[in-house]
Short mmCIF file of the C-alpha atoms (twelve columns), coordinates in Angstrom:
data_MODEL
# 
_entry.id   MODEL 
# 
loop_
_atom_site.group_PDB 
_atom_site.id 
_atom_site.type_symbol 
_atom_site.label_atom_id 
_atom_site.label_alt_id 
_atom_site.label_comp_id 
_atom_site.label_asym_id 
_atom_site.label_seq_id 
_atom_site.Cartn_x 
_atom_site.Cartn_y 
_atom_site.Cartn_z 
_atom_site.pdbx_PDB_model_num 
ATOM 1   C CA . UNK A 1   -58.681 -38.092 53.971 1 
ATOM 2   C CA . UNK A 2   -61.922 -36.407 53.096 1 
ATOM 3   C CA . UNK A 3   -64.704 -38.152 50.672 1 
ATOM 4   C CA . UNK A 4   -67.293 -35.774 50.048 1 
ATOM 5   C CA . UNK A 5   -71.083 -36.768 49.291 1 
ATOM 6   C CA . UNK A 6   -74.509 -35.479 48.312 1 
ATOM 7   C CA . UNK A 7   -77.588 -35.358 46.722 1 
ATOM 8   C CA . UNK A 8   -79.090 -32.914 43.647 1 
ATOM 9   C CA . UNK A 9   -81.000 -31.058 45.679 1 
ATOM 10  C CA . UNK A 10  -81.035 -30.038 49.175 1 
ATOM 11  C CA . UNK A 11  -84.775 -29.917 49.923 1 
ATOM 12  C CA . UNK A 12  -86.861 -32.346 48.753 1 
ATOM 13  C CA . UNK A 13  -90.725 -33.283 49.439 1 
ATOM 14  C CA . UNK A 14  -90.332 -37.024 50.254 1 
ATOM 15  C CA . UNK A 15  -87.459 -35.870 53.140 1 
ATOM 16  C CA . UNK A 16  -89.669 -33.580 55.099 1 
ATOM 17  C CA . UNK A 17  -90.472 -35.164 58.421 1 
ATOM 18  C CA . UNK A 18  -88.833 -38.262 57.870 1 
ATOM 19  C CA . UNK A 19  -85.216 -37.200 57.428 1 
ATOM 20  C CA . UNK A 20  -85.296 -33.405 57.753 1 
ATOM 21  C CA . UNK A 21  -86.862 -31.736 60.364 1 
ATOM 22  C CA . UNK A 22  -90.574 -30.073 59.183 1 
ATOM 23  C CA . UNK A 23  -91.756 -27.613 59.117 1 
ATOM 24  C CA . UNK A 24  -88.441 -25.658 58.220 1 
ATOM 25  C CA . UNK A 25  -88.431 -21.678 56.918 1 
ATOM 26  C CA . UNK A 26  -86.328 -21.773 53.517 1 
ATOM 27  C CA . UNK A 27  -83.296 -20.175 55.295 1 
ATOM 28  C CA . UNK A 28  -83.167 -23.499 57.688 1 
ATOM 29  C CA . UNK A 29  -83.524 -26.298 54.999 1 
ATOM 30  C CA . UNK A 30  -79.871 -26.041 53.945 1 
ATOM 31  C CA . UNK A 31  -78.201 -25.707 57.334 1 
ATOM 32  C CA . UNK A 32  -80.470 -29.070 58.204 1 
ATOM 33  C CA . UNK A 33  -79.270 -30.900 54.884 1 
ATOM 34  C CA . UNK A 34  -75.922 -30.053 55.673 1 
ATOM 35  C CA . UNK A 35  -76.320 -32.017 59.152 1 
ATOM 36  C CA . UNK A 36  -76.378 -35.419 56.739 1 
ATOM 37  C CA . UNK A 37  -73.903 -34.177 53.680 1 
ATOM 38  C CA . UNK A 38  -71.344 -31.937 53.159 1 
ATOM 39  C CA . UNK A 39  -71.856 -31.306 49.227 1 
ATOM 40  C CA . UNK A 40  -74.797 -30.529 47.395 1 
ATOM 41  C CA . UNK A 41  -75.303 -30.342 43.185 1 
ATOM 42  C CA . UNK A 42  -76.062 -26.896 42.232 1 
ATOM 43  C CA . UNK A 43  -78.555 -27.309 39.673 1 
ATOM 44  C CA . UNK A 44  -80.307 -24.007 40.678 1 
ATOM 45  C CA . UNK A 45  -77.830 -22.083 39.042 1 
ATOM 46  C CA . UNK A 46  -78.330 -23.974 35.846 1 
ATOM 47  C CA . UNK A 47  -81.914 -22.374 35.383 1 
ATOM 48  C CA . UNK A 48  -80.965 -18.962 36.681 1 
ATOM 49  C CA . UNK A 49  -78.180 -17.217 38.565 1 
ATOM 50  C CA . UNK A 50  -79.708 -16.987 41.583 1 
ATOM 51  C CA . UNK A 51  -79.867 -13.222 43.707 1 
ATOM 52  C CA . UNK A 52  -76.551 -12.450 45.635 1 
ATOM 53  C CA . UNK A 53  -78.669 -12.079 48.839 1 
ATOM 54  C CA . UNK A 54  -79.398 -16.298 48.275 1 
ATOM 55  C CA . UNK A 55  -76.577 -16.707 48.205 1 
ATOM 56  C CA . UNK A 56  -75.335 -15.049 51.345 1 
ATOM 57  C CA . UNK A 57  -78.607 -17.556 52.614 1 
ATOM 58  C CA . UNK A 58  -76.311 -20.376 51.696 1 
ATOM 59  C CA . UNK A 59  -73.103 -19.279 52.600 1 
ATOM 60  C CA . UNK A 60  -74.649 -18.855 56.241 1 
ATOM 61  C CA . UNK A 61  -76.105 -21.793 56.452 1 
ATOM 62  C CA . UNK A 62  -73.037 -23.871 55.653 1 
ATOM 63  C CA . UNK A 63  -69.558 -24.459 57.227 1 
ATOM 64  C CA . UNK A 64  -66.462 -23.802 55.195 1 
ATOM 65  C CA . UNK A 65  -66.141 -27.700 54.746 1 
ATOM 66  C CA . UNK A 66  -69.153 -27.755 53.149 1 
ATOM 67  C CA . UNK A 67  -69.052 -28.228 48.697 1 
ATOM 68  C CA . UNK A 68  -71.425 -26.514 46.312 1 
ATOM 69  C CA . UNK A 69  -70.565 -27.602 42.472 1 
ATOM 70  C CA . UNK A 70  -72.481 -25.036 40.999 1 
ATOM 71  C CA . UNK A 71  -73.822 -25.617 37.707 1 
ATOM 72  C CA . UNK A 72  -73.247 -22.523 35.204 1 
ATOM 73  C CA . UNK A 73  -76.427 -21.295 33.870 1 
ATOM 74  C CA . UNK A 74  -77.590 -23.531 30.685 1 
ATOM 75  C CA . UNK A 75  -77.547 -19.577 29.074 1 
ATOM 76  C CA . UNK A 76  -73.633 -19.891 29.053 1 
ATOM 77  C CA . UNK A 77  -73.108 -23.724 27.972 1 
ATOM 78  C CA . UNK A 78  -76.468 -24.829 26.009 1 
ATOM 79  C CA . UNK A 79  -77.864 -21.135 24.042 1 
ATOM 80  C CA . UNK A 80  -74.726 -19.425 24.042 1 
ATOM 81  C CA . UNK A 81  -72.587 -22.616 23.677 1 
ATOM 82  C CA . UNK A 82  -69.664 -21.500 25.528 1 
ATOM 83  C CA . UNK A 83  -69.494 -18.113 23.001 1 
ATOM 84  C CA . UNK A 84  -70.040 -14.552 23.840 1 
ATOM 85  C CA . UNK A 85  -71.429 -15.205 27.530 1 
ATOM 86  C CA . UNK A 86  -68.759 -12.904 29.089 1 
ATOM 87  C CA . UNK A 87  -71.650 -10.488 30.266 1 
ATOM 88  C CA . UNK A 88  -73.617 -13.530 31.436 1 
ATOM 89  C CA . UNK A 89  -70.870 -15.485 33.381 1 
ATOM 90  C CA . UNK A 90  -69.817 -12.317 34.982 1 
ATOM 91  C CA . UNK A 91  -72.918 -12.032 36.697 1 
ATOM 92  C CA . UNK A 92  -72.676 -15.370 37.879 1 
ATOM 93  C CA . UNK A 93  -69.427 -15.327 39.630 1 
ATOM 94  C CA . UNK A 94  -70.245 -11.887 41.084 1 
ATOM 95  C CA . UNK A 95  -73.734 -13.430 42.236 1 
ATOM 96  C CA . UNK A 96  -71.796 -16.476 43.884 1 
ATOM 97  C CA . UNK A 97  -68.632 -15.025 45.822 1 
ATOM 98  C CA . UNK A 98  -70.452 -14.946 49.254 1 
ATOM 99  C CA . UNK A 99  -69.654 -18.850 49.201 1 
ATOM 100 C CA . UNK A 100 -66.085 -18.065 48.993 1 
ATOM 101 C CA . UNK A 101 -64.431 -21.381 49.196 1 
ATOM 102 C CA . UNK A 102 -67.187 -23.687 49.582 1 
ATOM 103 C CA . UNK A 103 -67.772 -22.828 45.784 1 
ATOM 104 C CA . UNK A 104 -65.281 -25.531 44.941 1 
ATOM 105 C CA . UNK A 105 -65.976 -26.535 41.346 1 
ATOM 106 C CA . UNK A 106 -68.071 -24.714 38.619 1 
ATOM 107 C CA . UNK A 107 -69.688 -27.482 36.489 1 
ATOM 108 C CA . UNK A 108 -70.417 -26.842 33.095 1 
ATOM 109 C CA . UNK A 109 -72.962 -29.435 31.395 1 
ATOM 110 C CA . UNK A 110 -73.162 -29.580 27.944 1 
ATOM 111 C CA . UNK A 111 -75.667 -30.776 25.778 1 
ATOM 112 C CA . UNK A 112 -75.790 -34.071 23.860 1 
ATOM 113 C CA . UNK A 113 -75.631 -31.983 20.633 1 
ATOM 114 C CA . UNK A 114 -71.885 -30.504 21.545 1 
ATOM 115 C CA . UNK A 115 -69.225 -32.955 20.470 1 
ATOM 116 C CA . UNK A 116 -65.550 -33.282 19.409 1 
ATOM 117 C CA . UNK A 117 -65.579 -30.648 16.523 1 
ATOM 118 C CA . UNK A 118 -66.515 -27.769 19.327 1 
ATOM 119 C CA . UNK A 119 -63.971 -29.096 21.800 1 
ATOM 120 C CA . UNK A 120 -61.722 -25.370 20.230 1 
ATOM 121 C CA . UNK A 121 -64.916 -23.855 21.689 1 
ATOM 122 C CA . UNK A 122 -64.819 -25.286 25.304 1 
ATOM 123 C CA . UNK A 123 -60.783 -24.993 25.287 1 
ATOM 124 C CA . UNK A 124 -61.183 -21.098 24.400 1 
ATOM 125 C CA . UNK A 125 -64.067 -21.033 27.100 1 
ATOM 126 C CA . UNK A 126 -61.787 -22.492 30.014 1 
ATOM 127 C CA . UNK A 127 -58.857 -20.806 28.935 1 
ATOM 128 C CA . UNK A 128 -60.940 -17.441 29.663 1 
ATOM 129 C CA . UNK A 129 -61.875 -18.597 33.234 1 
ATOM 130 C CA . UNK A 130 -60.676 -17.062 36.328 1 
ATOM 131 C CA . UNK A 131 -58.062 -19.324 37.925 1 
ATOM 132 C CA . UNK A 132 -59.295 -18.794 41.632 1 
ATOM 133 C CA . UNK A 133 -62.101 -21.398 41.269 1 
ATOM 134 C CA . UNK A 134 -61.785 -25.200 40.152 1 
ATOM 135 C CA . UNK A 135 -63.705 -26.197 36.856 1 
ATOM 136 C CA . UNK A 136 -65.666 -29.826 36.019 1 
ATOM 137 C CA . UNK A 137 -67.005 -30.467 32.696 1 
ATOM 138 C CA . UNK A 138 -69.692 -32.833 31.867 1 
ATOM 139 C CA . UNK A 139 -69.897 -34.031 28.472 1 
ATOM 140 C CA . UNK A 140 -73.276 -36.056 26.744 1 
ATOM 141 C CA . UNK A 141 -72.045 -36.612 23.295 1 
ATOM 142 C CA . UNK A 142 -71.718 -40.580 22.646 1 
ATOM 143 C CA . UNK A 143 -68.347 -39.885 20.586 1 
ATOM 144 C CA . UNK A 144 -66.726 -38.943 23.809 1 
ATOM 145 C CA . UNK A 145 -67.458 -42.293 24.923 1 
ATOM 146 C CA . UNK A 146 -67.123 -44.445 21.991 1 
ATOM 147 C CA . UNK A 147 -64.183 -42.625 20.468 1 
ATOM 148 C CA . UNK A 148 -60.668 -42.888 22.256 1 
ATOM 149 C CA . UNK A 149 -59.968 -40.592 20.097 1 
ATOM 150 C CA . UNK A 150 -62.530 -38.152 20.604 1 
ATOM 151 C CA . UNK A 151 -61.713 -38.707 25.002 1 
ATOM 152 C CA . UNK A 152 -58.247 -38.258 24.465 1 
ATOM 153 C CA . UNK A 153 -58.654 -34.662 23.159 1 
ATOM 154 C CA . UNK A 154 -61.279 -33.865 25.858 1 
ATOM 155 C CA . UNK A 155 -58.876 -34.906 27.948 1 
ATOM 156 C CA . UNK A 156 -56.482 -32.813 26.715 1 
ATOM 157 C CA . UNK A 157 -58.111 -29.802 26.599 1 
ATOM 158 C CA . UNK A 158 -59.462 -30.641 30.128 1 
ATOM 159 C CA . UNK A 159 -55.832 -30.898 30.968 1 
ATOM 160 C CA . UNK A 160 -54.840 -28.090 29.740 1 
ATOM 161 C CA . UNK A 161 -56.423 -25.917 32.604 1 
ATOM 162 C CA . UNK A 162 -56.469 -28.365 34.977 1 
ATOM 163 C CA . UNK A 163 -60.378 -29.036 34.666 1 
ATOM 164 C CA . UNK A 164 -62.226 -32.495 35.993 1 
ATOM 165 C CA . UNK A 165 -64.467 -34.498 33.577 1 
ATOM 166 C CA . UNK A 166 -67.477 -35.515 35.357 1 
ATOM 167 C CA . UNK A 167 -69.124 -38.987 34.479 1 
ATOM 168 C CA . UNK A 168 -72.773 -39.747 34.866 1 
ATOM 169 C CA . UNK A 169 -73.331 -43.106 35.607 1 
ATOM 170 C CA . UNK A 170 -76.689 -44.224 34.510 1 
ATOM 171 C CA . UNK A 171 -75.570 -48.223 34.161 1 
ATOM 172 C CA . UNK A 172 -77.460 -49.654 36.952 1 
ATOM 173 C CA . UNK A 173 -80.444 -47.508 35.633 1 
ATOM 174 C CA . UNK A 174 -80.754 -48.904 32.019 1 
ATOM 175 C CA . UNK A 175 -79.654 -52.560 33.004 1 
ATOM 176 C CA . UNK A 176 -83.161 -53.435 33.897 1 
ATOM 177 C CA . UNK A 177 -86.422 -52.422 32.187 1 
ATOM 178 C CA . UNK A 178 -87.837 -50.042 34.482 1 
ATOM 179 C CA . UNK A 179 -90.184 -50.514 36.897 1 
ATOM 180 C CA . UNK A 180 -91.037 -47.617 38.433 1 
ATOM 181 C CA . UNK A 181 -93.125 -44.248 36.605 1 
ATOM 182 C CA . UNK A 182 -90.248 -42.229 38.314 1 
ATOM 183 C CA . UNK A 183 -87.895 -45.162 36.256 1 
ATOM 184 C CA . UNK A 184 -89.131 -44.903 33.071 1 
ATOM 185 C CA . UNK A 185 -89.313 -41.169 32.910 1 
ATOM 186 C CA . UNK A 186 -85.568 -41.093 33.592 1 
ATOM 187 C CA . UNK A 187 -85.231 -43.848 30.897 1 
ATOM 188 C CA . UNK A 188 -86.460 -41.055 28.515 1 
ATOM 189 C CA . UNK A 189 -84.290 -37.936 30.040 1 
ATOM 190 C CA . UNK A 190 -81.035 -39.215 31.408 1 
ATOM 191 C CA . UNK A 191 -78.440 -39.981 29.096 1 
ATOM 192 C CA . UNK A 192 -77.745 -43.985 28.343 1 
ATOM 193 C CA . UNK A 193 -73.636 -43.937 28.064 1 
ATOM 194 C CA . UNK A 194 -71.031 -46.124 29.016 1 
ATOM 195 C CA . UNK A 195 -69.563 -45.933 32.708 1 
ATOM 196 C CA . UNK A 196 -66.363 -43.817 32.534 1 
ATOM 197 C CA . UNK A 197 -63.958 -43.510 35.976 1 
ATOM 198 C CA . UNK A 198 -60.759 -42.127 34.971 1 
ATOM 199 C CA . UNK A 199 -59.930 -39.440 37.026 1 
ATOM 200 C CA . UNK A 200 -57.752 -36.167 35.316 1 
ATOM 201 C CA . UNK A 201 -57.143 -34.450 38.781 1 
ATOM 202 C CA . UNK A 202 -56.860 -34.794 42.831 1 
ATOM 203 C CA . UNK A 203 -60.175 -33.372 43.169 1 
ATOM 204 C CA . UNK A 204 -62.651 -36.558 40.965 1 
ATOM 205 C CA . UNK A 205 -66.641 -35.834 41.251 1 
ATOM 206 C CA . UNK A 206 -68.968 -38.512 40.428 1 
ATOM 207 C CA . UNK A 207 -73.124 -38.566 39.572 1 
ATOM 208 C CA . UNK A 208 -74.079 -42.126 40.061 1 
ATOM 209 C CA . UNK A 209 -77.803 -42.585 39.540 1 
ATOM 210 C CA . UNK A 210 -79.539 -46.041 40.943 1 
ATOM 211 C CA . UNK A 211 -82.887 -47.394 40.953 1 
ATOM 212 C CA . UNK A 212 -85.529 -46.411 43.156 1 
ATOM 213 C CA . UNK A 213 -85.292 -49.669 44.726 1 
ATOM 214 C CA . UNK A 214 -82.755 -49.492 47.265 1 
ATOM 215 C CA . UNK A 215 -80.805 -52.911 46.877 1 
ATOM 216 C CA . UNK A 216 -80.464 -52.312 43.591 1 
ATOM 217 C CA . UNK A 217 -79.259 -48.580 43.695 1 
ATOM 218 C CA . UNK A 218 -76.222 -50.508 46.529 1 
ATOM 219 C CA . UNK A 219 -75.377 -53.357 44.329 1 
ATOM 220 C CA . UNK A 220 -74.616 -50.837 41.394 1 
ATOM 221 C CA . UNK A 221 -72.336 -48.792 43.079 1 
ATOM 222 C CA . UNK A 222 -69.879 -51.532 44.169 1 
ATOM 223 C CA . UNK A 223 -67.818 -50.208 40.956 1 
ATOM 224 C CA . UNK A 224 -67.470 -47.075 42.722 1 
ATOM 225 C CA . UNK A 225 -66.961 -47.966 46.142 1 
ATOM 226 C CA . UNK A 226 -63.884 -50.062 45.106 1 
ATOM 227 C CA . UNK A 227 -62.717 -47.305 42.839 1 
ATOM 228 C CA . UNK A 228 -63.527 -44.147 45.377 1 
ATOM 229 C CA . UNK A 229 -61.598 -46.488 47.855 1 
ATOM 230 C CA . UNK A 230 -58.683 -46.223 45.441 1 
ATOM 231 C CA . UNK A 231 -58.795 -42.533 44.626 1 
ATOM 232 C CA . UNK A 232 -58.313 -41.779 48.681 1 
ATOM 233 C CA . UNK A 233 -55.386 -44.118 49.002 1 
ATOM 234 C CA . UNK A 234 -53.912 -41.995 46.355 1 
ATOM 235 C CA . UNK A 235 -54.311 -38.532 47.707 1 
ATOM 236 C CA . UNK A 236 -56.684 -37.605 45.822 1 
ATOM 237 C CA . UNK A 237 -60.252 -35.808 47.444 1 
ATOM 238 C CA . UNK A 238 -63.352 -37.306 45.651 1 
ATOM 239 C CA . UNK A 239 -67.006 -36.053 45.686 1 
ATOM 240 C CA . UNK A 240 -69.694 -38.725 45.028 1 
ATOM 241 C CA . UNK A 241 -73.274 -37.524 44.261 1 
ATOM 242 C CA . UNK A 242 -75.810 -40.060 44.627 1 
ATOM 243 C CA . UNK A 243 -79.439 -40.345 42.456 1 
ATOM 244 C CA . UNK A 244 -82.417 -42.082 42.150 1 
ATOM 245 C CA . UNK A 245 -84.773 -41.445 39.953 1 
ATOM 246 C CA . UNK A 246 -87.542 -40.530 42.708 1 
ATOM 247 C CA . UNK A 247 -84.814 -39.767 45.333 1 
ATOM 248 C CA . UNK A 248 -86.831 -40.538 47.961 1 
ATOM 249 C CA . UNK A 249 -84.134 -42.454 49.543 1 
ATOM 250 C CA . UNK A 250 -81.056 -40.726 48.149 1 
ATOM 251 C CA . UNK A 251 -80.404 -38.625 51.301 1 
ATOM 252 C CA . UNK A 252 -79.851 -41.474 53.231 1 
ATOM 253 C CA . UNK A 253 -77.838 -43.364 50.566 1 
ATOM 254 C CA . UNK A 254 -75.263 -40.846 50.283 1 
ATOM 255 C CA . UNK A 255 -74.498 -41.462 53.628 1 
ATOM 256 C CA . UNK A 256 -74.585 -44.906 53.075 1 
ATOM 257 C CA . UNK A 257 -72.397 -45.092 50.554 1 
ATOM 258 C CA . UNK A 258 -69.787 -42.866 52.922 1 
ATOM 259 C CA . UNK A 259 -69.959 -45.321 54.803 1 
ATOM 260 C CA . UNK A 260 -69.216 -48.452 52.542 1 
ATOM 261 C CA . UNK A 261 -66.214 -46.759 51.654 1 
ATOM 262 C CA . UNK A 262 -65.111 -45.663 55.474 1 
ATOM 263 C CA . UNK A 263 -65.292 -49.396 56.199 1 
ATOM 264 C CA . UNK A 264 -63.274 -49.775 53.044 1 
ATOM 265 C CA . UNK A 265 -60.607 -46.645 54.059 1 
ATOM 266 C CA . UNK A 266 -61.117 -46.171 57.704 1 
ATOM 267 C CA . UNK A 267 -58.866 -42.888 58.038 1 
ATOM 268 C CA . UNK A 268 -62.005 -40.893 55.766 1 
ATOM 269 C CA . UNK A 269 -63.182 -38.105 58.067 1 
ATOM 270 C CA . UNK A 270 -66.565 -39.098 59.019 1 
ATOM 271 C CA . UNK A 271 -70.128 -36.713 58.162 1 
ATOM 272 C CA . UNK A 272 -71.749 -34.769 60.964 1 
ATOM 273 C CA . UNK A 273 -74.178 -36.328 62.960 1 
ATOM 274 C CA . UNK A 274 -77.614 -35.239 61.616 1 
ATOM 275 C CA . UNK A 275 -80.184 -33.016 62.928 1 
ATOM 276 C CA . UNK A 276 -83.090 -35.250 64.184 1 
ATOM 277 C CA . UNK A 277 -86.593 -34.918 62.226 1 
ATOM 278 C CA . UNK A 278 -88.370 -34.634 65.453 1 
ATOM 279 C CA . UNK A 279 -87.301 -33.312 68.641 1 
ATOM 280 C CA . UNK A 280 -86.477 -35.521 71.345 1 
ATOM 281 C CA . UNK A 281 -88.983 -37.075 73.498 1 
ATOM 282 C CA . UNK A 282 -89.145 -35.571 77.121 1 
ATOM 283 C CA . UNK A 283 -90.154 -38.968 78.821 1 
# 
C-alpha cells in the first residue's frame, strides 16, 4: 500500500538549512525535497508552462515513484474557461512528457466564478483529454458544496472520464480567528467551504491546509487520518498535500502525517530517509 504526501512547493525559504541542505544549485533542490516526499503540487505550471528543458531538470531529479499533480496553466481553466485552449494545452503536455509517469494527475482549478451551469463546459473539456494521463478537478463554487444537486452532476461528469474531485480543506483554518499575518492573509485568499471526502476513484488527492501553529495544524487533520486510513484498506492509492499558511513547518508535517497513518495501516510503504541539512560531523 502506497500513501503519497507533499507540500505546494518544493523549495521554500524557511527550509533552507534547517530541513534542506543549503546552499543547493536549482537543479539539486528537487532531488533533496524528494529525500522527505514523494509528491509535490505543481503550481508552477499554473502561471506558465514551464520550458521542456525544466522539465527534463525534474524528471532527473526524481525517481519514477515520485508524483507531480501538475496544475494546467490558469490560461486553459480561468481566461479561456476550459474553451478554445487546444493550442495552449498542447503545449503543455508536449512541455511535460519528460516526466513520463511521474506526471500522474493533471489538476485543473477552477475559479470561484465557474459553477453548475458550465459543468457542459468542463464535461466537453475532459472528454477532449488524452486518456494516457489521470485528471483531478478542483472546484470553488459554494453550489458544489451546498447543492447535492449541483455535486451529484459534478460527480457525474467527473465520472464520466474517470476524473478525481479534489477537496481543499480550509476547516481548521477558519475555525479560529487568525492569529498569525501569514493567517489572516489566507483568511482573505483561500476559499472558506465545507470539508468534502468522498472519493470518485482508486487514486483520492487531498489539500488540507492547517494553522501555522503546529498542534493545531495535527489536531485538524484527525478527519483525514481516520479517513486516508480507510481509503488504503480499500485499495485505493491516496495523495495527501499538506499546508500552512506560512509553511514553515509543512515539510516536516507531511511526513508527519505519513506517519500517523503508518501507525494507523502499518503495511503503507514508508518515505525515503532524508538527505541531512548539514553534513555529518567528522568527530
Amino acid at each position: 500500500m502506497r500513501l503519497h504526501v507533499g507540500c505546494a512547493m518544493w523549495t521554500h525559504a524557511p527550509w533552507q538549512g534547517r530541513f534542506l541542505p543549503h546552499p543547493l544549485p536549482p537543479r539539486e533542490r528537487l532531488r533533496a525535497y524528494a529525500s522527505w516526499c514523494d509528491a509535490v503540487e505543481g503550481n508552477t505550471t499554473f502561471y506558465a508552462t514551464p520550458a521542456r528543458a525544466t522539465v527534463e531538470s525534474w524528471a532527473e531529479q526524481t525517481g519514477p515513484d515520485f508524483r507531480f499533480l501538475l496544475k494546467l496553466p490558469k490560461t486553459i481553466t480561468h481566461e479561456r474557461r476550459l474553451a478554445g485552449a487546444d493550442q495552449e494545452l498542447g503545449a503543455f503536455l508536449t512541455a511535460i512528457e519528460p516526466l513520463g509517469p511521474r506526471a500522474d494527475t493533471l489538476w485543473a482549478q477552477l475559479p470561484g466564478s465557474f459553477g453548475p451551469a458550465d459543468l457542459g463546459a468542463l464535461a466537453a473539456f475532459l472528454h477532449r483529454l488524452p486518456r494516457e494521463y489521470r485528471y483531478a478537478v478542483e472546484v470553488r463554487h459554494r453550489a458544489f458544496f451546498e447543492d447535492a444537486r449541483a455535486a451529484a452532476r459534478l460527480e457525474q461528469v467527473l465520472g464520466g472520464v474517470g476524473a478525481e474531485w479534489v477537496p481543499f480543506d480550509t476547516v481548521t483554518l477558519f475555525r479560529t480567528p487568525p492569529t498569525s499575518d501569514a493567517e489572516r492573509d489566507a483568511w482573505l485568499k483561500k476559499p472558506r467551504v465545507p470539508r468534502r471526502s468522498r472519493a470518485l476513484t482508486d487514486r483520492p488527492v487531498v489539500r488540507y491546509l492547517g494553522r501555522d501553529d503546529v498542534d493545531r495544524t495535527v489536531e485538524g487533520w484527525r478527519f483525514w487520518v481516520d479517513t486516508v486510513a480507510g481509503w488504503l484498506r480499500e485499495g485505493r492509492t491516496p495523495t495527501v498535500f499538506v499546508h500552512t499558511p506560512d509553511n514553515a513547518e509543512a515539510l516536516p508535517l507531511a511526513r508527519r502525517f505519513h506517519d500517523e497513518v503508518r501507525a494507523v495501516v502499518p503495511g503503507v510503504e514508508p518515505l525515503p530517509e532524508p538527505i541531512p541539512a548539514e553534513p555529518p560531523a567528522l568527530f
